[in-house]
Short mmCIF file of C-alpha atoms in Angstrom, two decimals:
data_model
loop_
_atom_site.label_atom_id
_atom_site.label_comp_id
_atom_site.label_asym_id
_atom_site.label_seq_id
_atom_site.Cartn_x
_atom_site.Cartn_y
_atom_site.Cartn_z
CA UNK P 13 -16.60 -16.29 100.89
CA UNK P 14 -15.77 -15.76 97.22
CA UNK P 15 -12.77 -17.80 96.19
CA UNK P 16 -10.43 -17.12 93.28
CA UNK P 17 -9.42 -20.31 91.53
CA UNK P 18 -5.78 -21.17 91.01
CA UNK P 19 -4.95 -21.20 87.30
CA UNK P 20 -3.80 -24.68 86.32
CA UNK P 21 -2.36 -26.84 83.58
CA UNK P 22 -3.75 -30.23 82.61
CA UNK P 23 -3.07 -32.98 85.13
CA UNK P 24 -1.77 -36.52 84.82
CA UNK P 25 -3.10 -39.40 86.91
CA UNK P 26 -0.36 -41.60 88.32
CA UNK P 27 -0.74 -45.40 88.46
CA UNK P 28 -1.03 -47.74 91.39
CA UNK P 29 2.18 -47.90 93.45
CA UNK P 30 4.06 -51.16 93.65
CA UNK P 31 5.38 -52.88 96.78
CA UNK P 32 7.69 -55.82 97.37
CA UNK P 33 11.01 -56.33 95.67
CA UNK P 34 13.23 -53.44 94.67
CA UNK P 35 12.89 -52.42 91.06
CA UNK P 36 15.57 -54.15 89.01
CA UNK P 37 18.01 -52.27 86.81
CA UNK P 38 17.71 -54.81 84.00
CA UNK P 39 14.78 -55.70 81.73
CA UNK P 40 11.41 -56.44 83.29
CA UNK P 41 10.35 -60.09 83.61
CA UNK P 42 7.45 -61.74 81.81
CA UNK P 43 4.33 -63.44 83.17
CA UNK P 44 4.67 -66.93 81.76
CA UNK P 45 1.73 -68.66 83.44
CA UNK P 46 -1.23 -67.95 85.72
CA UNK P 47 -3.50 -70.27 87.65
CA UNK P 48 -6.10 -70.06 90.38
CA UNK P 49 -7.26 -72.81 92.72
CA UNK P 50 -10.35 -72.18 94.82
CA UNK P 51 -12.51 -73.77 97.51
CA UNK P 52 -15.14 -72.23 99.80
CA UNK P 53 -12.43 -71.80 102.48
CA UNK P 54 -9.45 -70.53 100.47
CA UNK P 55 -8.29 -69.40 97.04
CA UNK P 56 -4.77 -69.04 95.69
CA UNK P 57 -3.43 -67.14 92.68
CA UNK P 58 -0.01 -68.16 91.36
CA UNK P 59 1.75 -66.17 88.67
CA UNK P 60 4.84 -67.80 87.19
CA UNK P 61 7.42 -65.15 86.33
CA UNK P 62 10.66 -65.14 84.42
CA UNK P 63 12.16 -63.27 87.38
CA UNK P 64 11.24 -61.59 90.69
CA UNK P 65 9.34 -58.31 90.43
CA UNK P 66 7.19 -55.80 92.32
CA UNK P 67 3.46 -56.23 92.90
CA UNK P 68 0.42 -54.39 94.26
CA UNK P 69 -3.04 -55.50 95.41
CA UNK P 70 -6.34 -53.59 95.71
CA UNK P 71 -9.94 -54.39 96.74
CA UNK P 72 -12.83 -53.27 94.53
CA UNK P 73 -16.41 -53.21 95.79
CA UNK P 74 -18.40 -52.78 92.57
CA UNK P 75 -18.24 -55.35 91.11
CA UNK P 76 -16.55 -57.41 93.87
CA UNK P 77 -12.99 -58.06 92.74
CA UNK P 78 -9.39 -58.26 93.87
CA UNK P 79 -6.92 -56.67 91.45
CA UNK P 80 -3.27 -57.77 91.42
CA UNK P 81 -0.67 -55.79 89.46
CA UNK P 82 2.88 -56.90 88.72
CA UNK P 83 5.67 -54.96 87.08
CA UNK P 84 6.24 -57.04 83.95
CA UNK P 85 7.02 -56.60 80.27
CA UNK P 86 4.76 -59.21 78.69
CA UNK P 87 2.28 -62.07 79.17
CA UNK P 88 2.55 -65.53 77.61
CA UNK P 89 0.02 -67.74 79.34
CA UNK P 90 -0.07 -71.50 78.84
CA UNK P 91 -3.58 -72.18 80.13
CA UNK P 92 -7.10 -70.79 79.94
CA UNK P 93 -8.14 -68.45 82.73
CA UNK P 94 -10.47 -70.93 84.46
CA UNK P 95 -10.15 -71.52 88.22
CA UNK P 96 -9.49 -75.04 89.43
CA UNK P 97 -12.31 -75.95 91.80
CA UNK P 98 -15.36 -74.06 93.08
CA UNK P 99 -15.45 -71.47 95.82
CA UNK P 100 -14.28 -67.93 96.52
CA UNK P 101 -13.13 -66.99 93.00
CA UNK P 102 -15.58 -67.33 90.13
CA UNK P 103 -13.20 -66.36 87.34
CA UNK P 104 -10.02 -64.47 86.52
CA UNK P 105 -8.29 -62.72 83.67
CA UNK P 106 -4.78 -61.44 82.97
CA UNK P 107 -4.01 -58.48 80.74
CA UNK P 108 -1.31 -55.98 79.89
CA UNK P 109 -2.66 -52.78 81.38
CA UNK P 110 0.12 -50.54 80.11
CA UNK P 111 3.79 -50.79 79.23
CA UNK P 112 5.53 -52.46 82.16
CA UNK P 113 2.33 -53.39 84.04
CA UNK P 114 0.31 -56.62 83.98
CA UNK P 115 -2.97 -56.90 85.89
CA UNK P 116 -4.84 -59.97 87.12
CA UNK P 117 -8.54 -59.55 87.91
CA UNK P 118 -10.01 -62.00 90.44
CA UNK P 119 -13.82 -62.01 90.25
CA UNK P 120 -15.23 -62.86 93.68
CA UNK P 121 -18.29 -65.02 94.38
CA UNK P 122 -18.22 -64.12 98.09
CA UNK P 123 -16.56 -61.29 100.06
CA UNK P 124 -12.86 -62.07 100.50
CA UNK P 125 -9.62 -60.53 101.66
CA UNK P 126 -5.94 -61.08 100.92
CA UNK P 127 -4.47 -63.21 103.70
CA UNK P 128 -0.91 -63.03 102.38
CA UNK P 129 0.97 -62.15 99.20
CA UNK P 130 4.65 -62.76 98.48
CA UNK P 131 7.22 -63.31 95.72
CA UNK P 132 9.32 -66.51 95.60
CA UNK P 133 12.78 -66.57 94.07
CA UNK P 134 13.38 -69.12 91.28
CA UNK P 135 14.69 -72.50 92.52
CA UNK P 136 16.18 -75.17 90.25
CA UNK P 137 13.69 -75.68 87.40
CA UNK P 138 10.90 -73.68 89.04
CA UNK P 139 10.45 -70.06 87.95
CA UNK P 140 9.97 -67.09 90.21
CA UNK P 141 6.39 -66.86 91.49
CA UNK P 142 3.93 -64.40 92.95
CA UNK P 143 1.57 -66.11 95.39
CA UNK P 144 -1.63 -64.41 96.60
CA UNK P 145 -3.87 -66.19 99.12
CA UNK P 146 -7.51 -65.18 99.67
CA UNK P 147 -9.82 -66.15 102.52
CA UNK P 148 -13.51 -65.34 103.11
CA UNK P 149 -14.44 -62.27 105.10
CA UNK P 150 -17.63 -60.48 106.11
CA UNK P 151 -19.49 -58.13 103.78
CA UNK P 152 -18.81 -55.22 106.10
CA UNK P 153 -15.07 -55.99 106.30
CA UNK P 154 -14.86 -56.33 102.52
CA UNK P 155 -16.59 -52.98 101.95
CA UNK P 156 -14.39 -51.39 104.62
CA UNK P 157 -11.30 -52.63 102.78
CA UNK P 158 -12.57 -51.17 99.51
CA UNK P 159 -13.31 -47.87 101.24
CA UNK P 160 -9.87 -47.92 102.86
CA UNK P 161 -8.24 -48.36 99.46
CA UNK P 162 -10.29 -45.48 98.11
CA UNK P 163 -9.33 -43.15 100.96
CA UNK P 164 -5.69 -44.15 100.67
CA UNK P 165 -5.91 -43.41 96.96
CA UNK P 166 -7.30 -39.95 97.48
CA UNK P 167 -4.68 -39.19 100.12
CA UNK P 168 -1.87 -40.50 97.91
CA UNK P 169 -2.96 -38.92 94.67
CA UNK P 170 -4.23 -35.56 95.97
CA UNK P 171 -0.79 -33.90 95.95
CA UNK P 172 0.38 -35.77 92.87
CA UNK P 173 -2.48 -35.21 90.46
CA UNK P 174 -2.92 -31.48 91.11
CA UNK P 175 -1.57 -29.68 88.04
CA UNK P 176 1.30 -27.27 88.67
CA UNK P 177 0.61 -23.53 88.41
CA UNK P 178 2.07 -21.58 85.48
CA UNK P 179 5.66 -20.51 85.99
CA UNK P 180 4.76 -16.84 86.40
CA UNK P 181 2.02 -17.31 88.99
CA UNK P 182 4.09 -18.44 91.98
CA UNK P 183 3.25 -21.35 94.22
CA UNK P 184 -0.39 -22.37 94.31
CA UNK P 185 -2.13 -21.88 97.65
CA UNK P 186 -3.14 -25.12 99.30
CA UNK P 187 -6.48 -26.10 100.81
CA UNK P 188 -6.21 -28.26 103.92
CA UNK P 189 -8.45 -31.29 104.39
CA UNK P 190 -9.96 -29.81 107.58
CA UNK P 191 -10.98 -26.51 106.00
CA UNK P 192 -13.99 -24.95 107.71
CA UNK P 193 -16.24 -24.74 104.64
CA UNK P 194 -16.64 -26.94 101.57
CA UNK P 195 -15.53 -25.35 98.31
CA UNK P 196 -18.15 -25.29 95.54
CA UNK P 197 -16.96 -24.49 92.02
CA UNK P 198 -19.70 -23.18 89.71
CA UNK P 199 -18.94 -23.46 86.01
CA UNK P 200 -20.94 -21.09 83.75
CA UNK P 201 -20.80 -22.95 80.44
CA UNK P 202 -19.27 -21.54 77.26
CA UNK P 203 -18.01 -17.94 77.02
CA UNK P 204 -15.85 -15.85 74.71
CA UNK P 205 -15.71 -17.20 71.17
CA UNK P 206 -18.10 -19.98 72.21
CA UNK P 207 -21.61 -18.57 72.65
CA UNK P 208 -23.24 -21.93 73.26
CA UNK P 209 -26.89 -22.25 72.27
CA UNK P 210 -28.63 -19.21 70.83
CA UNK P 211 -32.34 -18.39 70.67
CA UNK P 212 -34.01 -17.01 67.57
CA UNK P 213 -34.12 -13.55 69.17
CA UNK P 214 -30.35 -13.52 69.70
CA UNK P 215 -30.25 -14.49 73.39
CA UNK P 216 -27.08 -16.48 74.03
CA UNK P 217 -26.54 -19.34 76.43
CA UNK P 218 -23.20 -17.96 77.66
CA UNK P 219 -24.91 -14.81 78.97
CA UNK P 220 -27.86 -16.64 80.55
CA UNK P 221 -25.71 -19.09 82.49
CA UNK P 222 -23.21 -16.48 83.71
CA UNK P 223 -26.01 -14.32 85.13
CA UNK P 224 -27.57 -17.38 86.77
CA UNK P 225 -24.23 -18.55 88.20
CA UNK P 226 -23.61 -15.17 89.82
CA UNK P 227 -26.99 -15.32 91.56
CA UNK P 228 -26.36 -18.90 92.70
CA UNK P 229 -22.91 -17.98 93.99
CA UNK P 230 -24.38 -15.11 96.03
CA UNK P 231 -27.09 -17.34 97.55
CA UNK P 232 -24.62 -20.06 98.54
CA UNK P 233 -22.23 -17.55 100.11
CA UNK P 234 -25.08 -16.00 102.11
CA UNK P 235 -25.71 -19.34 103.83
CA UNK P 236 -22.33 -18.95 105.53
CA UNK P 237 -21.66 -22.64 104.91
CA UNK P 238 -19.61 -22.61 101.72
CA UNK P 239 -16.72 -21.05 99.87
CA UNK P 240 -17.83 -20.50 96.27
CA UNK P 241 -15.86 -19.76 93.10
CA UNK P 242 -16.71 -19.38 89.41
CA UNK P 243 -14.60 -20.89 86.63
CA UNK P 244 -15.21 -17.68 84.68
CA UNK P 245 -16.43 -14.31 85.94
CA UNK P 246 -16.69 -12.58 82.57
CA UNK P 247 -17.15 -13.34 78.87
CA UNK P 248 -13.99 -15.43 78.57
CA UNK P 249 -13.38 -18.82 76.98
CA UNK P 250 -12.09 -21.86 78.83
CA UNK P 251 -11.52 -25.29 77.35
CA UNK P 252 -13.43 -28.15 78.93
CA UNK P 253 -10.38 -29.76 80.50
CA UNK P 254 -9.32 -26.38 81.94
CA UNK P 255 -12.65 -26.12 83.79
CA UNK P 256 -12.18 -29.60 85.24
CA UNK P 257 -8.55 -28.91 86.15
CA UNK P 258 -9.52 -25.72 88.02
CA UNK P 259 -11.89 -27.69 90.26
CA UNK P 260 -9.34 -30.45 90.87
CA UNK P 261 -6.35 -28.21 91.57
CA UNK P 262 -8.38 -26.23 94.10
CA UNK P 263 -9.63 -29.46 95.74
CA UNK P 264 -13.28 -28.60 95.20
CA UNK P 265 -15.91 -30.50 97.16
CA UNK P 266 -18.51 -30.05 94.40
CA UNK P 267 -18.45 -28.99 90.74
CA UNK P 268 -21.64 -27.54 89.22
CA UNK P 269 -21.68 -26.87 85.46
CA UNK P 270 -24.56 -24.61 84.41
CA UNK P 271 -26.04 -24.75 80.89
CA UNK P 272 -29.12 -24.02 78.76
CA UNK P 273 -29.35 -25.94 75.51
CA UNK P 274 -31.04 -26.01 72.11
CA UNK P 275 -32.79 -28.84 70.29
CA UNK P 276 -34.43 -29.09 66.89
CA UNK P 277 -37.75 -30.26 68.35
CA UNK P 278 -39.19 -27.06 69.82
CA UNK P 279 -41.61 -28.87 72.11
CA UNK P 280 -38.73 -30.25 74.21
CA UNK P 281 -38.41 -28.15 77.36
CA UNK P 282 -37.64 -28.23 81.07
CA UNK P 283 -34.69 -28.47 83.43
CA UNK P 284 -32.63 -31.58 84.14
CA UNK P 285 -29.52 -32.60 86.07
CA UNK P 286 -26.85 -34.82 84.53
CA UNK P 287 -24.18 -37.08 85.93
CA UNK P 288 -21.49 -38.46 83.67
CA UNK P 289 -21.97 -41.88 82.15
CA UNK P 290 -20.73 -43.27 78.84
CA UNK P 291 -24.27 -44.59 78.28
CA UNK P 292 -26.66 -41.70 77.66
CA UNK P 293 -30.20 -41.91 79.08
CA UNK P 294 -31.65 -41.45 75.59
CA UNK P 295 -30.77 -40.19 72.11
CA UNK P 296 -31.41 -36.55 73.01
CA UNK P 297 -28.97 -36.73 75.92
CA UNK P 298 -26.28 -38.09 73.60
CA UNK P 299 -26.89 -35.25 71.15
CA UNK P 300 -26.61 -32.66 73.93
CA UNK P 301 -23.39 -34.17 75.29
CA UNK P 302 -21.85 -34.44 71.81
CA UNK P 303 -22.67 -30.77 71.15
CA UNK P 304 -21.03 -29.67 74.40
CA UNK P 305 -17.95 -31.85 73.88
CA UNK P 306 -17.49 -30.47 70.36
CA UNK P 307 -16.75 -27.01 71.75
CA UNK P 308 -13.02 -27.59 72.16
CA UNK P 309 -12.73 -28.85 68.59
CA UNK P 310 -14.51 -25.76 67.27
CA UNK P 311 -12.11 -23.62 69.27
CA UNK P 312 -9.13 -25.34 67.65
CA UNK P 313 -8.34 -27.85 70.40
CA UNK P 314 -9.26 -31.52 70.15
CA UNK P 315 -9.90 -33.20 73.48
CA UNK P 316 -7.21 -35.89 73.86
CA UNK P 317 -8.35 -39.47 74.26
CA UNK P 318 -7.37 -40.87 77.64
CA UNK P 319 -4.76 -43.60 77.20
CA UNK P 320 -4.81 -46.90 79.07
CA UNK P 321 -1.79 -45.91 81.15
CA UNK P 322 -3.88 -43.14 82.73
CA UNK P 323 -6.81 -45.38 83.60
CA UNK P 324 -5.73 -47.48 86.58
CA UNK P 325 -7.27 -49.33 89.43
CA UNK P 326 -7.16 -46.48 91.93
CA UNK P 327 -8.65 -43.92 89.58
CA UNK P 328 -11.40 -46.43 88.77
CA UNK P 329 -12.17 -46.67 92.48
CA UNK P 330 -12.39 -42.91 92.77
CA UNK P 331 -14.55 -42.56 89.69
CA UNK P 332 -17.08 -45.06 91.01
CA UNK P 333 -17.31 -43.30 94.35
CA UNK P 334 -17.58 -39.87 92.73
CA UNK P 335 -20.32 -41.18 90.45
CA UNK P 336 -22.29 -42.29 93.49
CA UNK P 337 -21.78 -38.93 95.16
CA UNK P 338 -22.72 -37.08 91.96
CA UNK P 339 -25.97 -39.05 91.80
CA UNK P 340 -26.75 -38.01 95.37
CA UNK P 341 -26.14 -34.37 94.45
CA UNK P 342 -28.40 -34.65 91.40
CA UNK P 343 -31.20 -36.25 93.42
CA UNK P 344 -30.95 -33.58 96.10
CA UNK P 345 -31.13 -30.75 93.55
CA UNK P 346 -34.06 -32.27 91.67
CA UNK P 347 -35.99 -32.83 94.91
CA UNK P 348 -35.73 -29.13 95.73
CA UNK P 349 -36.53 -28.01 92.16
CA UNK P 350 -39.57 -30.22 91.58
CA UNK P 351 -42.24 -28.13 93.37
CA UNK P 352 -41.64 -24.94 91.38
CA UNK P 353 -39.61 -25.72 88.26
CA UNK P 354 -40.67 -27.36 85.00
CA UNK P 355 -38.53 -30.50 84.78
CA UNK P 356 -37.99 -33.01 82.02
CA UNK P 357 -39.35 -36.50 82.46
CA UNK P 358 -36.81 -38.48 84.49
CA UNK P 359 -34.91 -35.28 85.42
CA UNK P 360 -31.83 -37.07 86.79
CA UNK P 361 -30.15 -38.13 83.59
CA UNK P 362 -26.87 -39.59 82.28
CA UNK P 363 -24.65 -38.54 79.40
CA UNK P 364 -20.97 -38.53 78.53
CA UNK P 365 -20.19 -34.87 79.26
CA UNK P 366 -16.42 -34.33 79.23
CA UNK P 367 -16.75 -31.46 81.70
CA UNK P 368 -17.88 -34.00 84.33
CA UNK P 369 -14.78 -36.19 84.00
CA UNK P 370 -13.00 -35.35 87.30
CA UNK P 371 -12.29 -38.66 89.09
CA UNK P 372 -12.02 -37.04 92.53
CA UNK P 373 -14.71 -34.29 92.59
CA UNK P 374 -18.49 -34.94 92.65
CA UNK P 375 -19.73 -33.24 89.47
CA UNK P 376 -23.13 -32.53 87.92
CA UNK P 377 -24.32 -30.54 84.92
CA UNK P 378 -27.55 -28.56 85.32
CA UNK P 379 -29.52 -27.85 82.14
CA UNK P 380 -31.80 -24.92 83.05
CA UNK P 381 -33.94 -25.30 79.94
CA UNK P 382 -33.96 -25.00 76.15
CA UNK P 383 -33.40 -21.86 74.10
CA UNK P 384 -35.35 -23.59 71.35
CA UNK P 385 -38.61 -23.51 73.37
CA UNK P 386 -40.62 -20.28 73.72
CA UNK P 387 -41.76 -20.97 77.30
CA UNK P 388 -38.26 -21.85 78.44
CA UNK P 389 -36.87 -18.71 76.78
CA UNK P 390 -39.40 -16.63 78.68
CA UNK P 391 -38.41 -18.27 81.96
CA UNK P 392 -34.66 -18.04 81.34
CA UNK P 393 -34.90 -14.30 80.73
CA UNK P 394 -37.14 -13.55 83.73
CA UNK P 395 -35.43 -12.47 86.95
CA UNK P 396 -38.14 -13.96 89.19
CA UNK P 397 -37.86 -17.39 87.57
CA UNK P 398 -34.07 -17.27 87.66
CA UNK P 399 -34.05 -16.33 91.36
CA UNK P 400 -36.53 -19.11 92.25
CA UNK P 401 -34.52 -21.76 90.43
CA UNK P 402 -31.24 -20.54 91.93
CA UNK P 403 -32.79 -20.70 95.41
CA UNK P 404 -34.01 -24.25 94.77
CA UNK P 405 -30.58 -25.29 93.50
CA UNK P 406 -28.89 -23.70 96.53
CA UNK P 407 -31.26 -25.64 98.82
CA UNK P 408 -30.41 -28.85 97.01
CA UNK P 409 -26.67 -28.27 97.44
CA UNK P 410 -27.15 -27.44 101.13
CA UNK P 411 -29.25 -30.58 101.67
CA UNK P 412 -26.57 -32.72 100.03
CA UNK P 413 -23.84 -31.45 102.36
CA UNK P 414 -26.10 -31.67 105.41
CA UNK P 415 -26.37 -35.38 104.67
CA UNK P 416 -22.70 -35.73 105.61
CA UNK P 417 -22.86 -33.70 108.80
CA UNK P 418 -25.85 -35.69 110.06
CA UNK P 419 -24.07 -39.04 109.75
#
């Protein structure tokens, strides 16, 4: 089934929700001291506060940590962040995450869980305090808690982070969690004023990838297992963040960005599949990502830098999980492409592509080849080659989703 994507505006990620005391009308308190005591049987975090406040706690699997947020205006610690004793907690740090939010990171040496957490009112000469007690738990219980936090995050943020539709488009249709078929969003790179890479004979990347994406869409629909939509169906221009927002607002189950690139060294050729990582696999991958990310600047729009107040514990959890899922997608696609497609050495690669930034949608970028290499140009403009690669990619996508149904 061909799906039309809901037109969207850019979204905002909301921070971790607080629990505990009611938010005060007056100024926020300060964190005036922090200390951790730890043994193999128990660990305790105490935050001294200038007044009672709200707090929130989350479990993180990779690396193993407990994160504790408090609603506070500032931090003025008296001691170094070194635990007293040896045991559950190996170290801790306290930082201002954003205006009005202070986070304590508890680095775990063994799997642990929060036994209790509470705020004490100030008494006599003792300040208000947040007390968090940790006890050991099993590896499986710890991972289950981290997974639970992740699922709760997705459920909480799914309605909140979806960008609103334009005022003249009416209410956006919703996609229920139990929809019959996964939604795959295929993103033909470039378009309109942005031609992308261009071969010496005038062949343009934007045309190659749109033709390929249409074939791939048709193949995936014919399986009867997926709903499939394109971010663009003609020679139109979309900014990078608009492509990402389309996938997120429509609650896509997979985002595939299709490209063909150009490099000064003509001998470089072959297909590859990228997942997003700030650390590129090699110098060439960084060059390719920088070229793609520069598109919005060329078009008169500079990609905004994500501020600290957007990056929060729950989004971090989602990003890590989506990165794992994206790697599984990339491996599945490469496995199906290997027998018949010329691939680059180490075809599953990493680079900081902005178009892969969705924190809640598995996303990969497929480089079909290089318009700077004669053999790749010949392949990219041959219907038989294009159909074979599209079939292999469709098999890879199908195999990835079958991995969930077989569990």
